[in-house]
Amino acid sequence: CRIFVDGVAVERFDEHVRIRLDGFVGEKRIEIPHDSPNESGIYYSVSITNGSLSVYYDQGWLWESEKFFDASAGDSFADGGNYVDGNTAKITVILKSDSEVSGEIFIAFEPFESSETQ
């Protein structure tokens, strides 16, 4: 079990990263390694129980940060497929919230099966 730091706990698994939020407010940057030499997509599965936030991702100095999604209390959805260049060694996920937000976000480089995030 990971410890929450400023309302955020990050757990890395073989196939995905789980970001748990518990009263998170502000901006947090989370680096996720991209160790595939191939182009891929980046996907997410979201379940927000309280508050709202905006999530962006950044592939590094050659790319602009792009908005991933906005989510609010009661939202539960999966989507993605945003392009990730084969030369990208890491993705930085940027969480932004002006008020306390709680819930879970899963990030992966392959589409989610409905059972993976249960």
PDB file of C-alpha atoms in Angstrom:
ATOM      1  CA  CYS A   1       0.000   0.000   0.000  1.00  0.00           C
ATOM      2  CA  ARG A   2       1.424   3.384  -1.005  1.00  0.00           C
ATOM      3  CA  ILE A   3       1.384   6.404   1.268  1.00  0.00           C
ATOM      4  CA  PHE A   4      -0.556   9.461   0.170  1.00  0.00           C
ATOM      5  CA  VAL A   5       1.667  12.507  -0.342  1.00  0.00           C
ATOM      6  CA  ASP A   6      -0.314  15.731  -0.682  1.00  0.00           C
ATOM      7  CA  GLY A   7      -3.443  13.683  -1.414  1.00  0.00           C
ATOM      8  CA  VAL A   8      -1.878  11.538  -4.187  1.00  0.00           C
ATOM      9  CA  ALA A   9      -0.684   7.914  -4.123  1.00  0.00           C
ATOM     10  CA  VAL A  10       0.921   6.355  -7.219  1.00  0.00           C
ATOM     11  CA  GLU A  11       1.249   2.602  -7.731  1.00  0.00           C
ATOM     12  CA  ARG A  12       3.087   1.127 -10.728  1.00  0.00           C
ATOM     13  CA  PHE A  13       2.079  -2.255 -12.119  1.00  0.00           C
ATOM     14  CA  ASP A  14       3.393  -4.137 -15.166  1.00  0.00           C
ATOM     15  CA  GLU A  15       0.547  -3.037 -17.415  1.00  0.00           C
ATOM     16  CA  HIS A  16      -0.637   0.244 -15.882  1.00  0.00           C
ATOM     17  CA  VAL A  17      -0.192   2.962 -13.273  1.00  0.00           C
ATOM     18  CA  ARG A  18      -2.858   3.625 -10.641  1.00  0.00           C
ATOM     19  CA  ILE A  19      -3.162   7.164  -9.264  1.00  0.00           C
ATOM     20  CA  ARG A  20      -5.339   7.403  -6.157  1.00  0.00           C
ATOM     21  CA  LEU A  21      -6.542  10.811  -5.038  1.00  0.00           C
ATOM     22  CA  ASP A  22      -7.698  11.624  -1.506  1.00  0.00           C
ATOM     23  CA  GLY A  23      -8.452  15.300  -0.946  1.00  0.00           C
ATOM     24  CA  PHE A  24      -5.916  16.398  -3.593  1.00  0.00           C
ATOM     25  CA  VAL A  25      -5.736  20.145  -4.323  1.00  0.00           C
ATOM     26  CA  GLY A  26      -3.222  21.959  -6.543  1.00  0.00           C
ATOM     27  CA  GLU A  27      -0.921  20.689  -9.284  1.00  0.00           C
ATOM     28  CA  LYS A  28       1.002  17.411  -9.321  1.00  0.00           C
ATOM     29  CA  ARG A  29       3.336  16.020 -12.006  1.00  0.00           C
ATOM     30  CA  ILE A  30       3.748  12.238 -12.245  1.00  0.00           C
ATOM     31  CA  GLU A  31       6.369  10.686 -14.531  1.00  0.00           C
ATOM     32  CA  ILE A  32       5.477   7.390 -16.188  1.00  0.00           C
ATOM     33  CA  PRO A  33       8.232   5.478 -18.033  1.00  0.00           C
ATOM     34  CA  HIS A  34       7.541   4.577 -21.671  1.00  0.00           C
ATOM     35  CA  ASP A  35       9.995   1.746 -22.310  1.00  0.00           C
ATOM     36  CA  SER A  36       8.630   0.628 -25.676  1.00  0.00           C
ATOM     37  CA  PRO A  37      10.721   1.461 -28.769  1.00  0.00           C
ATOM     38  CA  ASN A  38       7.490   1.662 -30.776  1.00  0.00           C
ATOM     39  CA  GLU A  39       4.825   4.286 -31.192  1.00  0.00           C
ATOM     40  CA  SER A  40       1.817   3.626 -29.008  1.00  0.00           C
ATOM     41  CA  GLY A  41      -1.244   5.215 -27.519  1.00  0.00           C
ATOM     42  CA  ILE A  42      -1.859   6.366 -23.982  1.00  0.00           C
ATOM     43  CA  TYR A  43      -5.143   5.366 -22.372  1.00  0.00           C
ATOM     44  CA  TYR A  44      -6.962   6.151 -19.156  1.00  0.00           C
ATOM     45  CA  SER A  45      -9.735   4.884 -16.934  1.00  0.00           C
ATOM     46  CA  VAL A  46     -11.207   7.349 -14.434  1.00  0.00           C
ATOM     47  CA  SER A  47     -13.523   7.189 -11.433  1.00  0.00           C
ATOM     48  CA  ILE A  48     -13.970  10.429  -9.464  1.00  0.00           C
ATOM     49  CA  THR A  49     -15.941  10.344  -6.202  1.00  0.00           C
ATOM     50  CA  ASN A  50     -15.500  13.931  -5.013  1.00  0.00           C
ATOM     51  CA  GLY A  51     -14.508  17.283  -6.557  1.00  0.00           C
ATOM     52  CA  SER A  52     -13.203  17.882 -10.071  1.00  0.00           C
ATOM     53  CA  LEU A  53      -9.884  18.087 -11.883  1.00  0.00           C
ATOM     54  CA  SER A  54      -8.197  18.530 -15.245  1.00  0.00           C
ATOM     55  CA  VAL A  55      -5.530  16.088 -16.407  1.00  0.00           C
ATOM     56  CA  TYR A  56      -2.864  16.793 -19.032  1.00  0.00           C
ATOM     57  CA  TYR A  57       0.048  14.796 -20.412  1.00  0.00           C
ATOM     58  CA  ASP A  58       3.450  15.879 -21.711  1.00  0.00           C
ATOM     59  CA  GLN A  59       5.844  13.814 -23.865  1.00  0.00           C
ATOM     60  CA  GLY A  60       8.830  16.094 -23.309  1.00  0.00           C
ATOM     61  CA  TRP A  61      10.580  19.051 -24.868  1.00  0.00           C
ATOM     62  CA  LEU A  62       9.554  18.321 -28.481  1.00  0.00           C
ATOM     63  CA  TRP A  63       5.859  18.281 -27.625  1.00  0.00           C
ATOM     64  CA  GLU A  64       3.345  20.655 -26.110  1.00  0.00           C
ATOM     65  CA  SER A  65       1.359  19.489 -23.092  1.00  0.00           C
ATOM     66  CA  GLU A  66      -2.035  18.205 -24.210  1.00  0.00           C
ATOM     67  CA  LYS A  67      -5.264  17.974 -22.256  1.00  0.00           C
ATOM     68  CA  PHE A  68      -6.213  14.396 -21.466  1.00  0.00           C
ATOM     69  CA  PHE A  69      -9.605  14.981 -19.849  1.00  0.00           C
ATOM     70  CA  ASP A  70     -11.694  16.852 -17.287  1.00  0.00           C
ATOM     71  CA  ALA A  71     -13.536  14.816 -14.650  1.00  0.00           C
ATOM     72  CA  SER A  72     -15.961  15.634 -11.833  1.00  0.00           C
ATOM     73  CA  ALA A  73     -17.638  13.811  -8.950  1.00  0.00           C
ATOM     74  CA  GLY A  74     -19.702  10.890 -10.250  1.00  0.00           C
ATOM     75  CA  ASP A  75     -17.708  10.566 -13.493  1.00  0.00           C
ATOM     76  CA  SER A  76     -16.537   7.080 -14.385  1.00  0.00           C
ATOM     77  CA  PHE A  77     -15.188   6.501 -17.891  1.00  0.00           C
ATOM     78  CA  ALA A  78     -12.343   5.062 -19.967  1.00  0.00           C
ATOM     79  CA  ASP A  79     -10.909   6.484 -23.190  1.00  0.00           C
ATOM     80  CA  GLY A  80      -7.636   7.461 -24.804  1.00  0.00           C
ATOM     81  CA  GLY A  81      -5.535   6.353 -27.684  1.00  0.00           C
ATOM     82  CA  ASN A  82      -3.642   9.643 -27.717  1.00  0.00           C
ATOM     83  CA  TYR A  83      -0.419   9.289 -29.734  1.00  0.00           C
ATOM     84  CA  VAL A  84       2.901   8.548 -27.991  1.00  0.00           C
ATOM     85  CA  ASP A  85       6.045   8.826 -30.127  1.00  0.00           C
ATOM     86  CA  GLY A  86       8.424   5.834 -30.153  1.00  0.00           C
ATOM     87  CA  ASN A  87      11.308   8.086 -29.040  1.00  0.00           C
ATOM     88  CA  THR A  88       9.460   9.199 -25.912  1.00  0.00           C
ATOM     89  CA  ALA A  89      11.166   7.712 -22.829  1.00  0.00           C
ATOM     90  CA  LYS A  90       8.604   9.004 -20.330  1.00  0.00           C
ATOM     91  CA  ILE A  91       5.220  10.674 -20.142  1.00  0.00           C
ATOM     92  CA  THR A  92       4.495  13.290 -17.503  1.00  0.00           C
ATOM     93  CA  VAL A  93       0.886  13.260 -16.329  1.00  0.00           C
ATOM     94  CA  ILE A  94      -0.169  16.611 -14.854  1.00  0.00           C
ATOM     95  CA  LEU A  95      -3.071  16.778 -12.398  1.00  0.00           C
ATOM     96  CA  LYS A  96      -4.695  20.165 -11.686  1.00  0.00           C
ATOM     97  CA  SER A  97      -7.489  20.891  -9.227  1.00  0.00           C
ATOM     98  CA  ASP A  98      -8.714  24.058  -7.500  1.00  0.00           C
ATOM     99  CA  SER A  99     -10.694  22.141  -4.872  1.00  0.00           C
ATOM    100  CA  GLU A 100     -10.371  18.817  -3.059  1.00  0.00           C
ATOM    101  CA  VAL A 101     -10.743  15.832  -5.386  1.00  0.00           C
ATOM    102  CA  SER A 102     -10.871  12.107  -4.596  1.00  0.00           C
ATOM    103  CA  GLY A 103     -11.011   9.043  -6.824  1.00  0.00           C
ATOM    104  CA  GLU A 104      -8.794   6.872  -9.024  1.00  0.00           C
ATOM    105  CA  ILE A 105      -7.111   7.266 -12.398  1.00  0.00           C
ATOM    106  CA  PHE A 106      -5.488   4.402 -14.284  1.00  0.00           C
ATOM    107  CA  ILE A 107      -2.970   5.145 -17.073  1.00  0.00           C
ATOM    108  CA  ALA A 108      -1.638   2.587 -19.585  1.00  0.00           C
ATOM    109  CA  PHE A 109      -0.059   2.338 -23.038  1.00  0.00           C
ATOM    110  CA  GLU A 110      -2.599  -0.301 -24.133  1.00  0.00           C
ATOM    111  CA  PRO A 111      -6.423  -0.071 -24.093  1.00  0.00           C
ATOM    112  CA  PHE A 112      -8.077  -1.171 -20.863  1.00  0.00           C
ATOM    113  CA  GLU A 113     -10.185  -4.277 -20.618  1.00  0.00           C
ATOM    114  CA  SER A 114     -13.188  -3.604 -18.412  1.00  0.00           C
ATOM    115  CA  SER A 115     -11.911  -6.062 -15.760  1.00  0.00           C
ATOM    116  CA  GLU A 116      -8.372  -4.607 -15.485  1.00  0.00           C
ATOM    117  CA  THR A 117      -9.291  -1.664 -13.288  1.00  0.00           C
ATOM    118  CA  GLN A 118     -11.664  -3.477 -10.959  1.00  0.00           C
TER     119      GLN A 118
END
